[in-house]
Every structure is written in structure tokens, then in C-alpha cells.
Coordinates of C-alpha atoms in Angstrom, one line a residue:
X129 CA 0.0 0.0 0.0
X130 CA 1.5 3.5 -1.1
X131 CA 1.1 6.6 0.4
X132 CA -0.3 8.5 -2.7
X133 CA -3.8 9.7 -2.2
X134 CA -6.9 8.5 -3.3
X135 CA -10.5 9.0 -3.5
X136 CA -10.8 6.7 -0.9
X137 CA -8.7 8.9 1.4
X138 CA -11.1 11.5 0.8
X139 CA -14.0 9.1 2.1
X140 CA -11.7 8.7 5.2
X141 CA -11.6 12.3 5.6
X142 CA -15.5 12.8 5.5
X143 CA -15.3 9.8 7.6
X144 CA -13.0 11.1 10.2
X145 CA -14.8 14.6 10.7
X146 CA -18.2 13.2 10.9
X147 CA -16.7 10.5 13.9
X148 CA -14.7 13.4 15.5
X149 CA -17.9 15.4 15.5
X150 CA -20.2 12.5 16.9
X151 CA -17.7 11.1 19.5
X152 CA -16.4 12.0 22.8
X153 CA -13.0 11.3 24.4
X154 CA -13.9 7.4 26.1
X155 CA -11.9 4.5 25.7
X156 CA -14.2 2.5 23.3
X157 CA -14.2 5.8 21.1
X158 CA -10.7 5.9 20.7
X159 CA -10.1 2.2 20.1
X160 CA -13.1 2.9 16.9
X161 CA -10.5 5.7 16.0
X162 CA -7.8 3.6 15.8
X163 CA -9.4 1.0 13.7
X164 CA -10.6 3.9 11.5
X165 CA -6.9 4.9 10.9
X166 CA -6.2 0.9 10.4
X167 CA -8.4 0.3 7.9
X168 CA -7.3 3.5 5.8
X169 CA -3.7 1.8 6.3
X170 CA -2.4 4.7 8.4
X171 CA -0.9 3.3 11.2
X172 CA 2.6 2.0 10.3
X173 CA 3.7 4.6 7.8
X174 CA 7.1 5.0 9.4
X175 CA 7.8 1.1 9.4
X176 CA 10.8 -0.2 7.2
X177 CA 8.4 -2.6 5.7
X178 CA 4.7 -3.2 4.0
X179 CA 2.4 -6.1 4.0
X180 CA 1.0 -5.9 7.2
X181 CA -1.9 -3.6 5.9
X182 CA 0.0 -0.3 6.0
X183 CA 1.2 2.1 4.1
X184 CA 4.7 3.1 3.7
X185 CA 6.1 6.6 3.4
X186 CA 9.4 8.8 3.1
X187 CA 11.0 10.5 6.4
X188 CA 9.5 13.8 4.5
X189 CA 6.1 12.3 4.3
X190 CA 5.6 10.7 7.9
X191 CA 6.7 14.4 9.2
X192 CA 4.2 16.0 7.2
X193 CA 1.7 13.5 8.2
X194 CA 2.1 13.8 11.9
X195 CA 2.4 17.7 12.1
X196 CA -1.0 17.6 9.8
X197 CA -2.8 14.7 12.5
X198 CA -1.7 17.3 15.0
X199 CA -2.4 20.4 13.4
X200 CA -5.8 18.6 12.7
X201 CA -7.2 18.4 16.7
X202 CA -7.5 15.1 15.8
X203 CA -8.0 12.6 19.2
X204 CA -4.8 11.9 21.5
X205 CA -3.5 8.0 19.7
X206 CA -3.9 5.1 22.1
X207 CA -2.4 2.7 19.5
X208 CA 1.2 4.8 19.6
X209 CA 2.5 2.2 22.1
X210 CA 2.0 -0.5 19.9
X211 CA 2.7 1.4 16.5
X212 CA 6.0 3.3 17.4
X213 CA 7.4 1.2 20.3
X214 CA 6.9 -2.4 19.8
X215 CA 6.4 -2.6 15.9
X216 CA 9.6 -1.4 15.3
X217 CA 11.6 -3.6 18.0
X218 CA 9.8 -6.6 16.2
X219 CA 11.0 -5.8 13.1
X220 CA 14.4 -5.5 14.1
X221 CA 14.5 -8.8 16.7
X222 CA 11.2 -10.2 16.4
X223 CA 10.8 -14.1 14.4
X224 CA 9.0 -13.9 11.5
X225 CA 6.4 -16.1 13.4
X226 CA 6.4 -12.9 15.8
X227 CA 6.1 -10.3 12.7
X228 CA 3.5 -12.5 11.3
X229 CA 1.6 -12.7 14.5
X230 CA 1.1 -9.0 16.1
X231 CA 2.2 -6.2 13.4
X232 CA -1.3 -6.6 11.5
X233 CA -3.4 -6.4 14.7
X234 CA -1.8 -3.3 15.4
X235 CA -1.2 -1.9 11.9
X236 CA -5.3 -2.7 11.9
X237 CA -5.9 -0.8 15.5
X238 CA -7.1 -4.8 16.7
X239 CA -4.9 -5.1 19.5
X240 CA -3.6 -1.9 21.7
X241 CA -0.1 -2.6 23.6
X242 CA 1.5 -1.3 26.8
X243 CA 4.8 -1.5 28.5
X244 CA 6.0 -2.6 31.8
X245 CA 8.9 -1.4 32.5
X246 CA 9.4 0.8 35.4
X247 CA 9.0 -1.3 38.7
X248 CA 8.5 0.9 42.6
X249 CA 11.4 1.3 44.1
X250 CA 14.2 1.5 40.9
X251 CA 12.8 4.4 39.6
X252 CA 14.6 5.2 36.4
X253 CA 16.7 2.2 36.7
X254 CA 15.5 -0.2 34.2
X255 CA 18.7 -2.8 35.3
X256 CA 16.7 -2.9 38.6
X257 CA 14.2 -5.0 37.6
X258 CA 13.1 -7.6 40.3
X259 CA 10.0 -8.5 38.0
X260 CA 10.4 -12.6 37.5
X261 CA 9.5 -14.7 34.8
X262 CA 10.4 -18.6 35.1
X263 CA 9.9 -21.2 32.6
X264 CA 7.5 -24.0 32.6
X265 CA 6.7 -26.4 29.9
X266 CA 6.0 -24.2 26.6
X267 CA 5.3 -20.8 29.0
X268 CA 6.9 -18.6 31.4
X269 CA 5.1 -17.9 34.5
X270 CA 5.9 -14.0 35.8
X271 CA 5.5 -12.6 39.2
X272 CA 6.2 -8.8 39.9
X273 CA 5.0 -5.5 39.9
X274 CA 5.2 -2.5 37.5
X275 CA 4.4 1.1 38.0
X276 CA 3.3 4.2 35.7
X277 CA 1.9 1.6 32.9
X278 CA 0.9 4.2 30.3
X279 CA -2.5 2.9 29.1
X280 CA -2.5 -0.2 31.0
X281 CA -6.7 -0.3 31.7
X282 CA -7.3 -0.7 27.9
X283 CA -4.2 -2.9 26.6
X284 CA -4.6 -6.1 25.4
X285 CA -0.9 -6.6 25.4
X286 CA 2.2 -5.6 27.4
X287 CA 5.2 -6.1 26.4
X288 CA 7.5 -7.1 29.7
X289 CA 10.7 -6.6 30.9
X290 CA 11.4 -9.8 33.8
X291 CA 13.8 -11.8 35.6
X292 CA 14.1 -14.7 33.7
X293 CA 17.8 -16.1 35.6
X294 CA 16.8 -16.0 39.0
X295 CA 20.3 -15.6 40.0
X296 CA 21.3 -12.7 37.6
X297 CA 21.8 -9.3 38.7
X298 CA 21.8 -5.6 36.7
X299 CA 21.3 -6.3 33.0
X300 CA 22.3 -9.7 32.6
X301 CA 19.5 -12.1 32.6
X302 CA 17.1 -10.3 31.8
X303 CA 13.9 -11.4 29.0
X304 CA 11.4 -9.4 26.8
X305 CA 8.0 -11.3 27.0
X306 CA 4.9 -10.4 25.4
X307 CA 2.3 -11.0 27.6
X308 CA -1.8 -10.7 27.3
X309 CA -3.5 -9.1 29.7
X310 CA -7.0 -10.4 29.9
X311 CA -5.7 -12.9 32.5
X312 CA -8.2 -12.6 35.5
X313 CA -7.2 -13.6 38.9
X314 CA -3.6 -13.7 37.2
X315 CA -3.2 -9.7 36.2
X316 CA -4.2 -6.8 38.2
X317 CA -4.5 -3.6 37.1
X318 CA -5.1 -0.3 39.6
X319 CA -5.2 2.9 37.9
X320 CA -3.2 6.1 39.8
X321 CA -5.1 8.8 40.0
X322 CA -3.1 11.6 39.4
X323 CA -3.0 15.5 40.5
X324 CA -4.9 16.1 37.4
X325 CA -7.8 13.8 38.6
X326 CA -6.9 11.7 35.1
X327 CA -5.7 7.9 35.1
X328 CA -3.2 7.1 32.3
X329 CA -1.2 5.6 34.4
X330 CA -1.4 2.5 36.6
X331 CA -0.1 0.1 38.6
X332 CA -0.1 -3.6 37.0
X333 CA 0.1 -6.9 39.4
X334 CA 1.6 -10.3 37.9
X335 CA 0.5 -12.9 40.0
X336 CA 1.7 -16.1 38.4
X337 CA 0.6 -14.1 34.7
X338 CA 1.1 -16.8 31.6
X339 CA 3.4 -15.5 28.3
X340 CA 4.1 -18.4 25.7
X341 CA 7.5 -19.3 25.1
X342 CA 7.4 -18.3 21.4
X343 CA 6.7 -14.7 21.9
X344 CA 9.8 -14.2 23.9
X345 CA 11.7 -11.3 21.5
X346 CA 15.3 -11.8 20.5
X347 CA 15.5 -15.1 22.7
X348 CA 15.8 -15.8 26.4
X349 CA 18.3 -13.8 28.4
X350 CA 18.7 -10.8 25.4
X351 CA 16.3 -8.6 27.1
X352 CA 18.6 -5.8 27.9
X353 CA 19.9 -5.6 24.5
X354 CA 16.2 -5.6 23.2
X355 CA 14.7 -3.0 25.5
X356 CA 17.4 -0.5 24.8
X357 CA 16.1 -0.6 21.0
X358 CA 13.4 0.1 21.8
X359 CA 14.0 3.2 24.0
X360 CA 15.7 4.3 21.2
X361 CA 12.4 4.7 19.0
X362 CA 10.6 6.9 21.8
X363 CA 11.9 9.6 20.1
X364 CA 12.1 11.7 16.6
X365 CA 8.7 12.2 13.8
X366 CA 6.1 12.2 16.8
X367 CA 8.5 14.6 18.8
X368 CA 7.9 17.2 15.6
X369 CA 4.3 16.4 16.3
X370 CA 4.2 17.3 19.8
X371 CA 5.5 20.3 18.8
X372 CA 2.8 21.6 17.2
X373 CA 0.6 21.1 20.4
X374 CA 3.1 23.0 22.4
X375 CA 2.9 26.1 19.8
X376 CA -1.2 25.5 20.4
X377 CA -0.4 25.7 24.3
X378 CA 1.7 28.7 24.2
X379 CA -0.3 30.6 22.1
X380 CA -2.9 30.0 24.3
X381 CA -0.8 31.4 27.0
X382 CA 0.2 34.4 24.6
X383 CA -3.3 35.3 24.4
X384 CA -4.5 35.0 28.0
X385 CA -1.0 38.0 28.9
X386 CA -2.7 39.9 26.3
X387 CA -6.4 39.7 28.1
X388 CA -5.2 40.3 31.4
X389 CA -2.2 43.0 30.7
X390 CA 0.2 40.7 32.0
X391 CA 2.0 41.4 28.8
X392 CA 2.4 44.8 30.0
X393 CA 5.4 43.3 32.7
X394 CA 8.9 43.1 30.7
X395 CA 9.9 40.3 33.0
X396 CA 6.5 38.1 31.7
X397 CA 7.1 39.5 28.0
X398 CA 10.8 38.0 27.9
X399 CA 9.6 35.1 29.7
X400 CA 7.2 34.3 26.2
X401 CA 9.9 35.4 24.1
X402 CA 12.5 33.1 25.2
X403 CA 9.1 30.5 25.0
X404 CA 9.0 31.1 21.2
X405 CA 12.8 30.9 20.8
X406 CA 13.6 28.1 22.5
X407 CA 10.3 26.1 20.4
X408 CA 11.8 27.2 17.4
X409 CA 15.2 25.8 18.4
X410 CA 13.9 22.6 19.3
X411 CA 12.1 22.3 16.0
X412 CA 15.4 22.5 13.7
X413 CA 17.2 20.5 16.4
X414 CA 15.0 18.0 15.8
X415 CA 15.0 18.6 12.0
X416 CA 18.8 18.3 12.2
X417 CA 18.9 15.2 14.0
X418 CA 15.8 13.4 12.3
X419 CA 16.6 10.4 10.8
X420 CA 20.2 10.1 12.3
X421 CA 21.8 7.0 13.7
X422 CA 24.9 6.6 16.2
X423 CA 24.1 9.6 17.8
X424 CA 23.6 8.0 21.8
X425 CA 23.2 11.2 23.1
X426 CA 20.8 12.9 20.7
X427 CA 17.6 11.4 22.3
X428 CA 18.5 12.4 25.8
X429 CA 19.4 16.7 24.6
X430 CA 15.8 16.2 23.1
X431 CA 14.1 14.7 25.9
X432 CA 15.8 17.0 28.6
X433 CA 14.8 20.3 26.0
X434 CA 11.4 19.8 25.4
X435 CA 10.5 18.9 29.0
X436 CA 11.7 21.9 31.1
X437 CA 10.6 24.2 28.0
X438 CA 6.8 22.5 28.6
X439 CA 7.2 22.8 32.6
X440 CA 8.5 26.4 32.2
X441 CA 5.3 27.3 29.7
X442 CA 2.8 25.5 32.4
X443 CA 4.2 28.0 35.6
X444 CA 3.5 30.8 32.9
X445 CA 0.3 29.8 31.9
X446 CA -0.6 30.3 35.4
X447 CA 1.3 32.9 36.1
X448 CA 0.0 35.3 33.2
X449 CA -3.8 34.7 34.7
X450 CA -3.1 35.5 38.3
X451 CA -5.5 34.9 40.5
X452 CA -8.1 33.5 38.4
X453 CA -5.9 30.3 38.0
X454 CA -6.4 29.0 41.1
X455 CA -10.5 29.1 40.4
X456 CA -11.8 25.9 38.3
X457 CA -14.1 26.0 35.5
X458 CA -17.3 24.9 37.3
X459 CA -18.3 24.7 40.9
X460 CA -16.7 22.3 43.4
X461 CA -18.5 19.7 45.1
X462 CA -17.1 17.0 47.6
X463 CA -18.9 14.2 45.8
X464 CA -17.8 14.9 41.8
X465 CA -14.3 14.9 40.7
X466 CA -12.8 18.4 40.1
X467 CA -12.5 19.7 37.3
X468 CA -9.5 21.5 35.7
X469 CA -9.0 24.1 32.8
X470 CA -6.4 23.7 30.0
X471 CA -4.2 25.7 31.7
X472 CA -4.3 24.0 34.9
X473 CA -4.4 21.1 33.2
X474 CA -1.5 21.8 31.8
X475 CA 0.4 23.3 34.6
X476 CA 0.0 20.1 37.0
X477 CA 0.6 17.5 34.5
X478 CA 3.9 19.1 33.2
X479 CA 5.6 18.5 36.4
X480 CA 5.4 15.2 35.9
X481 CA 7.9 15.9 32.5
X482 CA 11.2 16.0 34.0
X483 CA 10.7 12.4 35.4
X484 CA 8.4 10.0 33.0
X485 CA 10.5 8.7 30.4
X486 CA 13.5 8.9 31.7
X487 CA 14.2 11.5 34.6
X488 CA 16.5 14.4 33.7
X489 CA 18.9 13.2 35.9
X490 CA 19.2 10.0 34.1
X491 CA 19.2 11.6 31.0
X492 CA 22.3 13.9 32.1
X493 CA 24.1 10.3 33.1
X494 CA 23.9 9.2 29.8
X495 CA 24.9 12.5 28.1
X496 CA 28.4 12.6 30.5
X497 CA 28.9 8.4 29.9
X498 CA 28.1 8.1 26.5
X499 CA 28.7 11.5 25.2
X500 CA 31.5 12.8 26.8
X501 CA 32.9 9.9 27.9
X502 CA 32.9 10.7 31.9
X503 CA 33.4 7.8 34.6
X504 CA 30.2 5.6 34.8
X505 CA 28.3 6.2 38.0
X506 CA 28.6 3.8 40.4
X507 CA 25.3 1.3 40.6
X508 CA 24.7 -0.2 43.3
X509 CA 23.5 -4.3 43.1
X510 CA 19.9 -5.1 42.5

């Protein structure tokens, strides 16, 4: 499937305003949007490869097709796990069998995918995982717990990061099972409830959970090596993307210093100056980097830029509105959840920024280690 378009893509378009216009923001609404983009073969356009019912398309084209989704308003992706994360770690160590198996459920929106990697108590350390997974027969049975699951309450899958030597420690030993999660009694998950009174995240329970032997990726033990390719795909097209959301956000902010005067303060106009700069940096940093390969610490600069630029831009969105900011949108009342603006919204979840992902301290270790070639930090034995 190419990524010329067709009088068909114009049905989808018709298609996708009137479902944008009819539907609200729940779970089963975004899983019909994901099989809406499936079955016009857009999910999968930045994969190496066709035949699994997607398109392909140019560096040039997947840019201008995710600035476009963005520009769009079109719904927040719940498939993005599955599309940008695990896809293209399958394609690299995945078994055909593997390929054959899960890419056209998610290039079709079928099957949604989450990742369990961060477990309480290591934090940012993914070599800390205590997470087991031992065999048995044709299956590996895992016991453990992981922690801010992105998505977790409406995955079918997860792909897990586990113990599979019991007596390994750090990196080595370590396995990258795909596991399904409609496993009652065997697979818990809570949802956190965050300052935002939202639930993206959760905590997921493995309590003697079943993952087939086959869909171990890359082979027993090679988990380390595995997940790291993958971290390395969290980044670059959709980062362009997000930019276009931020440049929503801050002229948002922009507007609300105009209506209240706080534009009139020197301090608060530099402040959205040095906003606009620093976005337009980060867009032809990204630009220059696109693409790019053996660049370790490239992903880490991007992360640590675009998350204390968003944190910055959510103090000033709240700042610029003084005290009206602290006031929400409709009345409180002790038996309904609150209820937040955009701005609030925005100002309480981008604190979270400079941790998810990778904290910034983490991504400063791997700029002086792999960069700049400093001592490695000392870890201590998990």
C-alpha cells in the first residue's frame, strides 16, 4: 500500500470529521478511531516494511503527516505504544512467526499494547528490575509489579521486561516477553489517579501471569539488549508532532497575557519570548537530528529540552492569569471529581515531564557516559 492519495482517502476524511464530530473522548471511542486509521492503512507509515496492511512513506512524508494529525485536533493516539514502540523492535529482533503474528493487529488498530517497564522502588533504573518470569513447559510464569503503565486499563498486550535467571543481577539475565493481559485472577490492574484527577497511568500486578515461550523477542536472556532498541524509538517524527501542540499551548498562554495585561510586565514578556525561541530551536534541532543513527546522546538533549521548556510554559500559563488560576471551571462539590482548565491542566501534568521517560537526571548520566565519555556512575546491586 503507497502513500499516494486517493478517492478513498477523501471518504476517510469525510469519515473522520463526521466521527470526531459525533464522539467524545472514552476508551471504546478511541479504540473505533484507531481502527478507523487501520483500515485507511495509516498506522505503520514510518515502518521499514509493507504487508502488514499499512502504508509506507518517506522520512519527508511521515513528518508532514504527523504535524497535519496534529495540526488537525484530531484525538490523542492510544495505538502509539504498539505502533512506534513495539512494531519497530519486532522488526528488528522479532521471528518472522512474531512479525506475522502481532504487526497486522496493530497496523489494523485490533490489538492496543502497553509496557511494563518501570517497577516501585528503581525508579529510572530499568537494570533494577526484580520482576520474574520462570519457565515452565512451553510458557513462562511472571510474578512482579510494575508502575506508571501508560494505558494499561485498555491494553490487550504488554510487552515485559522480567527476571528470567533468578540468579542474575543488573542487565544480565534479563527477557522481553509479550504478555496478554486479559488474564483474570492472574493480572491486576489499579489505575493512579493523578494530581490532574486523570488515570493514564497504573499500577499492573503479575501474580503467576502466563506468556508463551514463542513470543519471547530476541531469545531468552537478550532482554537488555532488546529493550534498549526500543528506548531508542521513543523519540524523533512524533516529537515534531508534539511540537505543534506545544505552539497550540503557548499561544494560548500568549493570548491570556494579552487579556489580562500581563504582557504589560517586561519580565513576563521575555519570559514568552524566550518560549517562542527556545520552540523554534527545538524544531530545527529536531529537523537536524531526524533520521540520524549513532548519535547516543541525541535522544536524551531532546528529551531533557522539550520537558523543562513544557514545565517552564505551564508556571507561565498560570502565572500570566493570576488569581483567576487557582479558580476551576465549574463549581466544586465533595462528591464529583474536580474539574480543571487547559491551563491547569497543563500546569499540574507538566511536572510530571522531567521524570516519565527517563528522569533528567538519568538523562544527564547518559549524556556525561556516552557523550562525553565521563566515569560511569557507580550502581549499586539489584
Amino acid at each position: 500500500m503507497d502513500f499516494e492519495f486517493t478517492s478513498e482517502d477523501e471518504a476517510f476524511r469525510t469519515e473522520a470529521r463526521g466521527w470526531l464530530a459525533a464522539h467524545a473522548d472514552s476508551a471504546q471511542d478511541r479504540r473505533t478511531w484507531e481502527r478507523t486509521l487501520g483500515k485507511a492503512g495509516w498506522i505503520g507509515i514510518g515502518w521499514p516494511e509493507a504487508g502488514y496492511g499499512n502504508r509506507t512513506a518517506t522520512l519527508t512524508q511521515q513528518v508532514a503527516w504527523a504535524e497535519e494529525y496534529a495540526r488537525s485536533g484530531a484525538p490523542p493516539r492510544s495505538g502509539h505504544i504498539g505502533e512506534n514502540l513495539l512494531a519497530p523492535t519486532l522488526i528488528i529482533h522479532g521471528s518472522e512467526e512474531q512479525k506475522s503474528r502481532f504487526l497486522p493487529p496493530v497496523a489494523a488498530g485490533e490489538e492496543l499494547w502497553c509496557q511494563g517497564y518501570s517497577e516501585p522502588g528503581a525508579g529510572s533504573d530499568l537494570a533494577g528490575v526484580r520482576t520474574a518470569a520462570v519457565r515452565e513447559g512451553a510458557s513462562y510464569r511472571i510474578t512482579g509489579q510494575k508502575i506508571w503503565t501508560s494505558l494499561a486499563h485498555e491494553a490487550d498486550w504488554c510487552f515485559v521486561l522480567a527476571r528470567t535467571d533468578a540468579g542474575s543481577r543488573r542487565h544480565q539475565g534479563l527477557s522481553f516477553l509479550l504478555v496478554p493481559m486479559d488474564q483474570p485472577g492472574r493480572i491486576e490492574v489499579r489505575p493512579i489517579r493523578q494530581m490532574t484527577g486523570t488515570s493514564e497511568f497504573n499500577e499492573v500486578f503479575f501474580d503467576g501471569a502466563h506468556a508463551r515461550a514463542e513470543h519471547v523477542v530476541g531469545g531468552e536472556g537478550q532482554g537488555w539488549q532488546v529493550a534498549m532498541s526500543l528506548l531508542g524509538f521513543e523519540r524523533g517524527v512524533s516529537t515534531l508532532a508534539q511540537q505543534i501542540g506545544f505552539a497550540a499551548e503557548l499561544g494560548r498562554v500568549v493570548r491570556a497575557a494579552l487579556r489580562t495585561g500581563a504582557v504589560d510586565d517586561p519580565v513576563v514578556r521575555a519570559r514568552l519570548v524566550r518560549q517562542w525561541a527556545e520552540l523554534r530551536a527545538m524544531r530545527w534541532n529536531v529537523l537536524r537530528t531526524l533520521g540520524g543513527s549513532g548519535d547516543p546522546g541525541a535522544p536524551s538533549v531532546a528529551k531533557l529540552l522539550w520537558a523543562n521548556w513544557h514545565q517552564r510554559l505551564g508556571e507561565l500559563a498560570v502565572q500570566v492569569r493570576g488569581a483567576e488560576a487557582s479558580a476551576g471551571p465549574a463549581d466544586w462539590a465533595p462528591a464529583a471529581p474536580y474539574e480543571l482548565d487547559p491551563d491547569q491542566h497543563l500546569f499540574l501534568f507538566a511536572r510530571a515531564d522531567t521524570i516519565y521517560g527517563g528522569s533528567d537526571q538519568v538523562q544527564r548520566t547518559i549524556i556525561a557516559e556516552r557523550v562525553l565519555g565521563l566515569p560511569r556512575e557507580p550502581k549499586g546491586v539489584a
